[in-house]
Each structure stands twice: as C-alpha cells, then as structure tokens.
C-alpha cells in the first residue's frame, strides 16, 4: 500500500529536507513549511531512519473541507479508523487551526477525539462506548488550514532530533537536526578538513562525522511505528541492517575545539555514544590560539552571543578574533550561526550570504563566507 507521507521540519529547512528525500530517491512537493512525498511501510522506516534535518514523518490519513463542527465530526467519524487503530490504541489527538472558521483548537481536538472514539467503540462492540487506551500510542493530528482539514498519524514519536547520543549537561546545545542542516547547507565533503572552533557539546562536529561516514541518524533510537500492530517489525530490522552495511569506513579530518575542557569532555562522551569518537580530533584550546595548517576546508562555528553587557563585550572581541584568524585561512568556507545580527561589523567582513533561521524561538542568522 502506498501512503501519502509528510516530513515536518523547522522553518527554513524545507529545501534541505526536500533534498535529503530526493537523494533517498523520493519525489517531493514542498508545501507550507513541510515536504510531501509518497511511500510504503518500508519507506516510513527508511525515512525515519535516514532523515537528518526533519522533525518527524507522518501519514496523511485523510483531508477534507470542514467549516462546521458537525461536518468535522461526521467526516472524522466516517474514516476507517479500525484500519489503523487496534481496539486498545492509546489515541492522543492534537489540533491546529490557521485562518479557518473552526478556530478553537480545544474544540477541534475534543470533537475529533469524540468522533474517533465513537466510531472505534461501535466497530469494536464496546457496549459502554469507551476504549481502554491501554495499548500502543497512535498520535493523531487534525490541522485545519483555510477551512481544509488534514488528519495525520505520527510515525516518529519523539522528534527525530533525538538521536539518542546526547548526555544531559545543561549548556545551550543545538538540536541535532538543526546542526545537521547547518552542515548540509555548506559545501563540505567528507574528504575536506572540517573545523568547529566553539564546539560546546560537539553537536555540529558529531553530525558532520555521521554525514561523512554515512551513518543513519536514527539507528540508535525507537519510533512510534514500532508499536503499530500492522507494521511488520522485520521491515525496520531490514532497513537497519541495510543502513549498517552502508556505513563508510573513511578517514575523516574533523576537528572540534573549545576553550572549556568540561565541554570537550561532554562532546567526547556524545561522540562516543554516536559511534564517531575516533573520527573527530577534540582539543581544548582558546580560539585566539588556534593554528589551522590545512587548506580548502569548511569551518562552522556557533559562538556564544552575549546577553549581559560584560558578556556582549567579550563576545564581540571573540567575533573580531574570528575575523582576524579565519579570514587568513586559504580557501576555507566559513559559516557562523549567531543571534547577534551585528556579527559582520565585529567580524570585519560582509558575508557572501546570510540565512535567517530560527533556533527554537531564537532568531539567528547563518553568516556564510564562501571560499
Ligand atoms: C553556543 S555554545 C556552542 C554550542 C554547540 N554548538 C553545541 O551544540 O553544544 C558556544 C561555545 O563556545 C565556547 N567558547 C566561548 N569562548 C570561546 C573562546 N574564546 N574560544 C573557544 N571557545 C569558546 C564556549 O565554551 C561554548 O561551549
């Protein structure tokens, strides 16, 4: 059976996720901050396993116009719920509404849930009209945009940024899928030197190493579809085996440094969990003391940005050091992610390109200096 599928991602990364899907062999259509494609169960497993920049993969179960709650109830009730949901399914329902007559997400949620439960209780002969909801989770979303409703089933569960390699340590780590997208935006290839001079917990360097070695980002985590009774678990197992066989045994030249030894220790633990500890040269060193000997590399930095006045001054000194040191490198492309929108002034050079990205709720710019 072929399903209508949708990959969701942070705004600004649609083209990156679409390219990832194209590279995996899928035809895509980008629509409203998400990427649509088609696939079978095998493709659901494969895309969950392989997509680096996306948040989740969902099945579009149905879509229809709805301008009254009666209409919404009836159309949801008429869907063949027992094709997807077993009698004991745990069924969280989320709702969204944009520019629609039905705008109360609480009511959309409650009415949708009621319609699903009524239908299921009838089909499964539940005399009291209730469902036990004691089984696997089938997470449903009803989103209504301009009076057109779409009902989706999440196949992912915890967002795909949770690869399973990160230890908790506080700090301000980038999400793994955000870091992977930062790497994929660059022209880096696995035979080029790579440097992250403010590596923190190592996310960018670890994602680069996983890209370089072709390690599927989802190999060490679970997905919601593993709990679906109609999903043959062997499909995921086969995809995992295939992914393992596709890991490349290449020598990488990835370097990750930070002024803070504690962060280097954290980054090493994360890299070890991700299976790339020996693919990254970690080093505790202040940026001003860095000596980079190679040519033709890619540097990505996510430097601190100042919140308090004193920090701000220090941060601006750091940005100036970055300009002084990294602009002298031979044929390196450099990329800086910061929420300090005056970055270029302190760095001392106008970027080739600037890309607006949201790191969670924080507006940041990705300042790109191409070789
Ligand atoms: C925003 S954090 C990087 C977070 C990282 N991208 C991650 O995902 O964990 C900035 C890092 O820059 C480091 N840093 C600050 N000043 C530095 C300096 N002068 N030289 C090198 N690293 C510095 C901090 O220790 C911190 O780990």
Short mmCIF file of C-alpha atoms and ligand atoms in Angstrom, two decimals:
data_model
loop_
_atom_site.label_atom_id
_atom_site.label_comp_id
_atom_site.label_asym_id
_atom_site.label_seq_id
_atom_site.Cartn_x
_atom_site.Cartn_y
_atom_site.Cartn_z
CA UNK A 1 0.00 0.00 0.00
CA UNK A 2 1.23 3.46 -0.87
CA UNK A 3 0.76 6.14 1.76
CA UNK A 4 0.70 9.91 1.43
CA UNK A 5 3.52 10.99 3.71
CA UNK A 6 4.68 14.32 5.06
CA UNK A 7 8.00 15.26 6.63
CA UNK A 8 7.95 18.19 9.02
CA UNK A 9 10.95 20.32 9.93
CA UNK A 10 11.90 23.66 11.46
CA UNK A 11 11.00 26.60 9.26
CA UNK A 12 13.87 27.49 6.95
CA UNK A 13 14.96 23.88 6.40
CA UNK A 14 12.28 22.80 3.89
CA UNK A 15 14.70 22.78 0.95
CA UNK A 16 17.28 20.79 2.94
CA UNK A 17 14.77 18.09 3.90
CA UNK A 18 13.41 18.02 0.34
CA UNK A 19 16.93 17.48 -0.98
CA UNK A 20 17.51 14.70 1.55
CA UNK A 21 14.33 13.00 0.39
CA UNK A 22 15.29 13.48 -3.27
CA UNK A 23 18.71 11.96 -2.55
CA UNK A 24 16.92 8.97 -0.98
CA UNK A 25 15.01 8.65 -4.26
CA UNK A 26 11.63 10.25 -3.44
CA UNK A 27 9.74 12.79 -5.49
CA UNK A 28 8.72 15.66 -3.25
CA UNK A 29 6.44 18.64 -3.10
CA UNK A 30 7.13 21.42 -0.63
CA UNK A 31 4.05 22.98 0.86
CA UNK A 32 3.59 25.35 3.79
CA UNK A 33 6.78 24.52 5.65
CA UNK A 34 6.66 20.77 5.13
CA UNK A 35 7.59 18.28 2.45
CA UNK A 36 5.12 15.82 0.94
CA UNK A 37 6.07 12.50 -0.63
CA UNK A 38 4.68 9.01 -1.14
CA UNK A 39 5.87 5.69 0.17
CA UNK A 40 5.15 2.28 1.58
CA UNK A 41 5.83 0.87 5.05
CA UNK A 42 9.44 0.30 4.08
CA UNK A 43 9.75 3.98 3.18
CA UNK A 44 8.30 5.04 6.50
CA UNK A 45 11.03 3.03 8.24
CA UNK A 46 13.69 4.23 5.82
CA UNK A 47 12.91 7.95 6.04
CA UNK A 48 12.61 7.88 9.83
CA UNK A 49 15.98 6.16 9.94
CA UNK A 50 17.73 8.45 7.45
CA UNK A 51 16.32 11.98 7.56
CA UNK A 52 18.82 14.23 9.31
CA UNK A 53 17.11 17.62 9.13
CA UNK A 54 13.45 16.67 9.70
CA UNK A 55 11.43 16.53 12.91
CA UNK A 56 9.01 13.77 12.04
CA UNK A 57 7.33 11.71 9.34
CA UNK A 58 3.54 11.46 9.33
CA UNK A 59 0.96 9.56 7.33
CA UNK A 60 -1.80 11.73 5.87
CA UNK A 61 -4.89 9.62 6.58
CA UNK A 62 -7.43 11.94 5.01
CA UNK A 63 -8.15 15.53 4.08
CA UNK A 64 -11.42 17.34 3.53
CA UNK A 65 -13.14 20.72 3.85
CA UNK A 66 -14.73 21.45 7.22
CA UNK A 67 -16.46 24.67 8.22
CA UNK A 68 -18.80 23.39 10.95
CA UNK A 69 -18.17 21.09 13.89
CA UNK A 70 -20.90 18.74 12.64
CA UNK A 71 -19.06 18.42 9.37
CA UNK A 72 -15.76 17.83 11.14
CA UNK A 73 -17.32 15.20 13.42
CA UNK A 74 -19.04 13.35 10.55
CA UNK A 75 -16.01 13.31 8.28
CA UNK A 76 -13.71 12.09 11.01
CA UNK A 77 -16.29 9.52 12.15
CA UNK A 78 -16.54 8.22 8.57
CA UNK A 79 -12.83 7.49 8.32
CA UNK A 80 -11.92 3.76 8.52
CA UNK A 81 -10.28 4.07 11.95
CA UNK A 82 -10.15 0.35 12.60
CA UNK A 83 -7.84 0.03 9.56
CA UNK A 84 -5.20 1.89 11.57
CA UNK A 85 -6.07 1.63 15.23
CA UNK A 86 -6.44 -1.52 17.31
CA UNK A 87 -9.14 -1.62 19.95
CA UNK A 88 -6.73 -0.81 22.78
CA UNK A 89 -4.88 2.02 20.96
CA UNK A 90 -3.79 4.96 23.07
CA UNK A 91 -5.01 7.89 20.97
CA UNK A 92 -3.72 11.36 21.80
CA UNK A 93 -5.26 13.90 19.43
CA UNK A 94 -3.73 17.30 18.72
CA UNK A 95 -5.32 20.11 16.82
CA UNK A 96 -4.13 23.15 14.90
CA UNK A 97 -6.06 25.82 13.09
CA UNK A 98 -4.95 28.63 10.82
CA UNK A 99 -7.23 31.14 9.11
CA UNK A 100 -10.29 28.87 9.46
CA UNK A 101 -13.89 29.16 10.63
CA UNK A 102 -13.19 26.39 13.11
CA UNK A 103 -10.52 28.15 15.12
CA UNK A 104 -10.82 26.78 18.67
CA UNK A 105 -8.13 24.11 18.80
CA UNK A 106 -9.60 22.82 22.08
CA UNK A 107 -12.94 22.17 20.42
CA UNK A 108 -11.37 20.73 17.26
CA UNK A 109 -9.36 18.39 19.46
CA UNK A 110 -12.31 17.33 21.62
CA UNK A 111 -14.72 16.80 18.73
CA UNK A 112 -12.18 14.88 16.66
CA UNK A 113 -11.37 12.63 19.58
CA UNK A 114 -15.06 12.06 20.27
CA UNK A 115 -15.67 11.07 16.64
CA UNK A 116 -12.75 8.62 16.64
CA UNK A 117 -13.79 7.03 19.95
CA UNK A 118 -17.46 6.73 18.91
CA UNK A 119 -16.52 5.01 15.67
CA UNK A 120 -13.99 2.70 17.29
CA UNK A 121 -16.35 1.79 20.15
CA UNK A 122 -19.02 0.84 17.60
CA UNK A 123 -16.68 -1.15 15.37
CA UNK A 124 -15.14 -2.98 18.31
CA UNK A 125 -18.50 -3.53 20.04
CA UNK A 126 -17.66 -1.63 23.19
CA UNK A 127 -21.03 -1.53 24.96
CA UNK A 128 -20.07 1.29 27.32
CA UNK A 129 -18.83 3.41 24.39
CA UNK A 130 -15.36 3.66 25.95
CA UNK A 131 -11.97 2.41 24.81
CA UNK A 132 -9.31 1.10 27.19
CA UNK A 133 -6.49 3.09 25.53
CA UNK A 134 -4.03 0.77 27.22
CA UNK A 135 -2.01 -0.18 24.14
CA UNK A 136 0.49 1.44 21.79
CA UNK A 137 0.30 5.14 21.02
CA UNK A 138 -1.27 6.29 17.76
CA UNK A 139 -0.80 10.03 17.80
CA UNK A 140 -3.32 11.87 15.61
CA UNK A 141 -3.20 15.47 14.49
CA UNK A 142 -6.10 17.36 12.96
CA UNK A 143 -4.96 20.56 11.38
CA UNK A 144 -7.30 22.93 9.63
CA UNK A 145 -5.81 25.49 7.29
CA UNK A 146 -8.14 27.84 5.43
CA UNK A 147 -11.10 25.55 6.23
CA UNK A 148 -9.36 22.48 4.84
CA UNK A 149 -8.74 19.76 7.40
CA UNK A 150 -5.98 17.19 7.27
CA UNK A 151 -5.77 14.21 9.59
CA UNK A 152 -2.35 12.71 10.16
CA UNK A 153 -0.88 9.80 12.10
CA UNK A 154 2.60 10.38 13.51
CA UNK A 155 5.04 7.54 12.77
CA UNK A 156 8.03 9.09 14.57
CA UNK A 157 7.24 9.81 18.22
CA UNK A 158 9.98 11.79 19.92
CA UNK A 159 11.24 14.30 17.36
CA UNK A 160 13.94 12.98 15.06
CA UNK A 161 16.44 15.41 16.58
CA UNK A 162 16.62 12.96 19.47
CA UNK A 163 19.18 10.61 18.00
CA UNK A 164 19.91 9.08 21.37
CA UNK A 165 23.59 10.01 21.67
CA UNK A 166 23.38 13.15 23.79
CA UNK A 167 24.07 13.17 27.51
CA UNK A 168 22.29 15.83 29.53
CA UNK A 169 24.65 18.54 30.74
CA UNK A 170 22.77 21.86 30.62
CA UNK A 171 24.50 24.42 28.41
CA UNK A 172 22.98 25.57 25.13
CA UNK A 173 23.38 22.72 22.67
CA UNK A 174 21.98 22.94 19.18
CA UNK A 175 19.36 20.39 18.29
CA UNK A 176 20.91 17.53 16.34
CA UNK A 177 18.73 18.03 13.25
CA UNK A 178 19.49 21.76 13.29
CA UNK A 179 23.23 21.06 13.47
CA UNK A 180 22.99 18.50 10.66
CA UNK A 181 21.17 21.04 8.48
CA UNK A 182 23.92 23.60 9.17
CA UNK A 183 26.46 21.10 7.84
CA UNK A 184 24.32 20.17 4.83
CA UNK A 185 23.96 23.84 3.85
CA UNK A 186 27.75 24.04 3.38
CA UNK A 187 29.88 22.71 0.54
CA UNK A 188 31.68 20.28 2.88
CA UNK A 189 32.53 16.84 1.54
CA UNK A 190 34.00 14.06 3.62
CA UNK A 191 37.44 14.41 2.02
CA UNK A 192 37.79 18.04 3.16
CA UNK A 193 39.07 19.34 6.50
CA UNK A 194 36.33 20.45 8.87
CA UNK A 195 36.59 22.62 11.99
CA UNK A 196 34.20 23.69 14.72
CA UNK A 197 36.20 26.08 16.94
CA UNK A 198 33.44 26.63 19.57
CA UNK A 199 32.17 23.08 19.65
CA UNK A 200 30.44 23.02 23.06
CA UNK A 201 28.82 19.59 23.36
CA UNK A 202 30.08 18.75 19.87
CA UNK A 203 26.77 18.57 18.03
CA UNK A 204 27.95 20.11 14.74
CA UNK A 205 31.14 18.04 14.55
CA UNK A 206 29.29 14.84 15.50
CA UNK A 207 26.64 15.42 12.84
CA UNK A 208 29.38 16.15 10.28
CA UNK A 209 31.12 12.89 11.21
CA UNK A 210 27.87 10.96 10.89
CA UNK A 211 27.28 12.52 7.46
CA UNK A 212 30.88 11.80 6.44
CA UNK A 213 30.61 8.15 7.44
CA UNK A 214 27.07 7.81 6.10
CA UNK A 215 25.75 6.71 9.50
CA UNK A 216 21.94 6.76 9.54
CA UNK A 217 20.97 9.19 12.33
CA UNK A 218 18.09 7.03 13.59
CA UNK A 219 20.00 3.79 14.10
CA UNK A 220 20.04 4.08 17.89
CA UNK A 221 16.51 5.14 18.68
CA UNK A 222 12.93 3.98 18.61
CA UNK A 223 9.98 5.16 16.54
CA UNK A 224 6.28 5.23 17.24
CA UNK A 225 5.54 2.97 14.25
CA UNK A 226 7.32 0.13 16.08
CA UNK A 227 4.16 -0.08 18.21
CA UNK A 228 1.76 -0.26 15.24
CA UNK A 229 0.22 -3.76 15.07
CA UNK A 230 0.10 -3.61 11.24
CA UNK A 231 3.75 -2.71 10.89
CA UNK A 232 5.90 -5.77 10.33
CA UNK A 233 8.89 -5.17 12.58
CA UNK A 234 11.13 -7.07 10.21
CA UNK A 235 10.85 -4.10 7.82
CA UNK A 236 12.66 -1.82 10.25
CA UNK A 237 15.16 -4.53 11.10
CA UNK A 238 15.96 -4.98 7.39
CA UNK A 239 16.35 -1.23 6.91
CA UNK A 240 18.65 -1.05 9.92
CA UNK A 241 20.80 -3.90 8.61
CA UNK A 242 20.99 -2.21 5.22
CA UNK A 243 21.91 1.11 6.85
CA UNK A 244 24.65 -0.58 8.89
CA UNK A 245 26.09 -2.10 5.75
CA UNK A 246 26.18 1.36 4.14
CA UNK A 247 28.40 2.94 6.80
CA UNK A 248 31.56 4.09 5.08
CA UNK A 249 34.93 3.31 6.55
CA UNK A 250 36.52 6.62 5.57
CA UNK A 251 39.25 8.64 7.21
CA UNK A 252 37.80 11.99 8.22
CA UNK A 253 39.61 15.20 9.09
CA UNK A 254 37.09 16.67 11.54
CA UNK A 255 38.32 18.94 14.30
CA UNK A 256 36.37 20.24 17.26
CA UNK A 257 37.80 22.67 19.80
CA UNK A 258 36.50 24.71 22.71
CA UNK A 259 38.04 26.88 25.41
CA UNK A 260 36.26 24.82 28.09
CA UNK A 261 37.69 21.39 28.96
CA UNK A 262 34.37 20.36 30.55
CA UNK A 263 32.62 20.89 27.25
CA UNK A 264 35.26 18.88 25.42
CA UNK A 265 34.65 16.04 27.90
CA UNK A 266 30.90 16.22 27.26
CA UNK A 267 31.46 16.37 23.48
CA UNK A 268 33.66 13.26 23.65
CA UNK A 269 31.01 11.33 25.57
CA UNK A 270 28.41 12.34 22.98
CA UNK A 271 30.72 11.41 20.11
CA UNK A 272 31.40 8.06 21.73
CA UNK A 273 27.66 7.38 22.03
CA UNK A 274 27.22 8.36 18.38
CA UNK A 275 30.00 5.98 17.33
CA UNK A 276 32.26 8.73 15.96
CA UNK A 277 34.67 9.40 18.82
CA UNK A 278 37.65 8.29 16.74
CA UNK A 279 36.57 10.33 13.73
CA UNK A 280 36.89 13.70 15.47
CA UNK A 281 40.03 15.38 16.82
CA UNK A 282 38.88 17.07 20.02
CA UNK A 283 41.05 19.76 21.55
CA UNK A 284 40.72 22.19 24.44
CA UNK A 285 42.03 25.47 23.06
CA UNK A 286 41.01 29.12 23.05
CA UNK A 287 40.07 30.37 19.65
CA UNK A 288 42.81 33.01 19.64
CA UNK A 289 45.47 30.29 19.97
CA UNK A 290 44.17 28.12 17.12
CA UNK A 291 46.58 27.24 14.34
CA UNK A 292 44.95 25.67 11.32
CA UNK A 293 47.50 24.41 8.82
CA UNK A 294 45.36 22.79 6.09
CA UNK A 295 43.82 24.48 3.06
CA UNK A 296 40.42 24.06 1.41
CA UNK A 297 38.28 23.30 4.43
CA UNK A 298 34.93 24.16 5.95
CA UNK A 299 34.56 25.85 9.30
CA UNK A 300 31.27 26.07 11.16
CA UNK A 301 31.00 27.96 14.42
CA UNK A 302 28.12 28.52 16.77
CA UNK A 303 29.86 31.04 19.03
CA UNK A 304 28.30 32.40 22.20
CA UNK A 305 26.21 35.51 21.97
CA UNK A 306 26.20 37.98 24.81
CA UNK A 307 23.16 38.55 26.97
CA UNK A 308 24.64 40.77 29.67
CA UNK A 309 26.71 43.83 28.83
CA UNK A 310 30.01 42.37 30.02
CA UNK A 311 29.42 39.16 28.06
CA UNK A 312 28.47 41.15 25.00
CA UNK A 313 31.82 42.95 25.01
CA UNK A 314 33.71 39.66 25.36
CA UNK A 315 31.65 38.10 22.62
CA UNK A 316 32.40 40.98 20.26
CA UNK A 317 36.11 40.54 20.94
CA UNK A 318 35.68 36.86 20.06
CA UNK A 319 33.91 37.74 16.78
CA UNK A 320 36.80 40.06 15.92
CA UNK A 321 39.31 37.30 16.69
CA UNK A 322 37.35 35.03 14.38
CA UNK A 323 37.63 37.51 11.53
CA UNK A 324 41.33 38.11 12.17
CA UNK A 325 42.22 34.39 12.29
CA UNK A 326 39.82 32.67 9.94
CA UNK A 327 39.87 35.21 7.13
CA UNK A 328 43.58 34.41 6.72
CA UNK A 329 42.87 30.73 6.00
CA UNK A 330 43.48 29.59 2.45
CA UNK A 331 40.33 28.62 0.57
CA UNK A 332 38.20 27.84 3.60
CA UNK A 333 34.46 28.43 3.56
CA UNK A 334 33.30 29.73 6.91
CA UNK A 335 29.85 29.65 8.43
CA UNK A 336 28.76 31.31 11.67
CA UNK A 337 25.45 30.88 13.45
CA UNK A 338 24.66 33.65 15.90
CA UNK A 339 21.71 35.64 17.14
CA UNK A 340 23.90 38.77 17.18
CA UNK A 341 22.71 40.34 13.97
CA UNK A 342 25.61 42.85 14.03
CA UNK A 343 28.09 39.98 13.72
CA UNK A 344 29.59 41.15 10.41
CA UNK A 345 30.64 44.52 11.86
CA UNK A 346 32.73 42.88 14.58
CA UNK A 347 33.99 40.09 12.32
CA UNK A 348 35.15 42.76 9.90
CA UNK A 349 33.73 41.45 6.66
CA UNK A 350 30.44 41.31 4.82
CA UNK A 351 29.10 37.75 4.44
CA UNK A 352 28.67 36.20 0.99
CA UNK A 353 25.21 35.14 2.10
CA UNK A 354 23.04 35.43 5.19
CA UNK A 355 20.30 32.99 6.00
CA UNK A 356 17.65 33.63 8.63
CA UNK A 357 17.00 30.59 10.82
CA UNK A 358 15.04 30.01 14.00
CA UNK A 359 16.90 28.07 16.66
CA UNK A 360 13.77 27.20 18.63
CA UNK A 361 12.28 30.61 19.39
CA UNK A 362 15.57 32.46 18.92
CA UNK A 363 16.08 34.36 15.68
CA UNK A 364 19.57 33.62 14.41
CA UNK A 365 21.41 34.30 11.19
CA UNK A 366 23.74 31.91 9.43
CA UNK A 367 26.54 34.14 8.12
CA UNK A 368 28.25 32.42 5.21
CA UNK A 369 31.67 33.32 3.82
CA UNK A 370 32.34 31.23 0.76
CA UNK A 371 35.87 30.38 -0.35
C1 LIG B 1 26.78 28.39 21.96
S1 LIG B 1 28.00 27.31 22.59
C2 LIG B 1 28.19 26.09 21.33
C3 LIG B 1 27.13 25.05 21.41
C4 LIG B 1 27.37 23.89 20.47
N1 LIG B 1 27.06 24.24 19.08
C5 LIG B 1 26.56 22.67 20.90
O1 LIG B 1 25.70 22.19 20.13
O2 LIG B 1 26.75 22.21 22.03
C6 LIG B 1 29.48 28.25 22.45
C7 LIG B 1 30.75 27.59 22.94
O3 LIG B 1 31.83 28.48 22.68
C8 LIG B 1 32.84 28.26 23.68
N2 LIG B 1 33.73 29.43 23.73
C9 LIG B 1 33.49 30.64 24.30
N3 LIG B 1 34.56 31.44 24.16
C10 LIG B 1 35.50 30.74 23.48
C11 LIG B 1 36.81 31.02 23.03
N4 LIG B 1 37.38 32.20 23.25
N5 LIG B 1 37.49 30.08 22.37
C12 LIG B 1 36.91 28.85 22.12
N6 LIG B 1 35.67 28.52 22.54
C13 LIG B 1 34.97 29.46 23.21
C14 LIG B 1 32.03 28.02 24.94
O4 LIG B 1 32.80 27.30 25.88
C15 LIG B 1 30.81 27.25 24.41
O5 LIG B 1 30.98 25.86 24.59
#
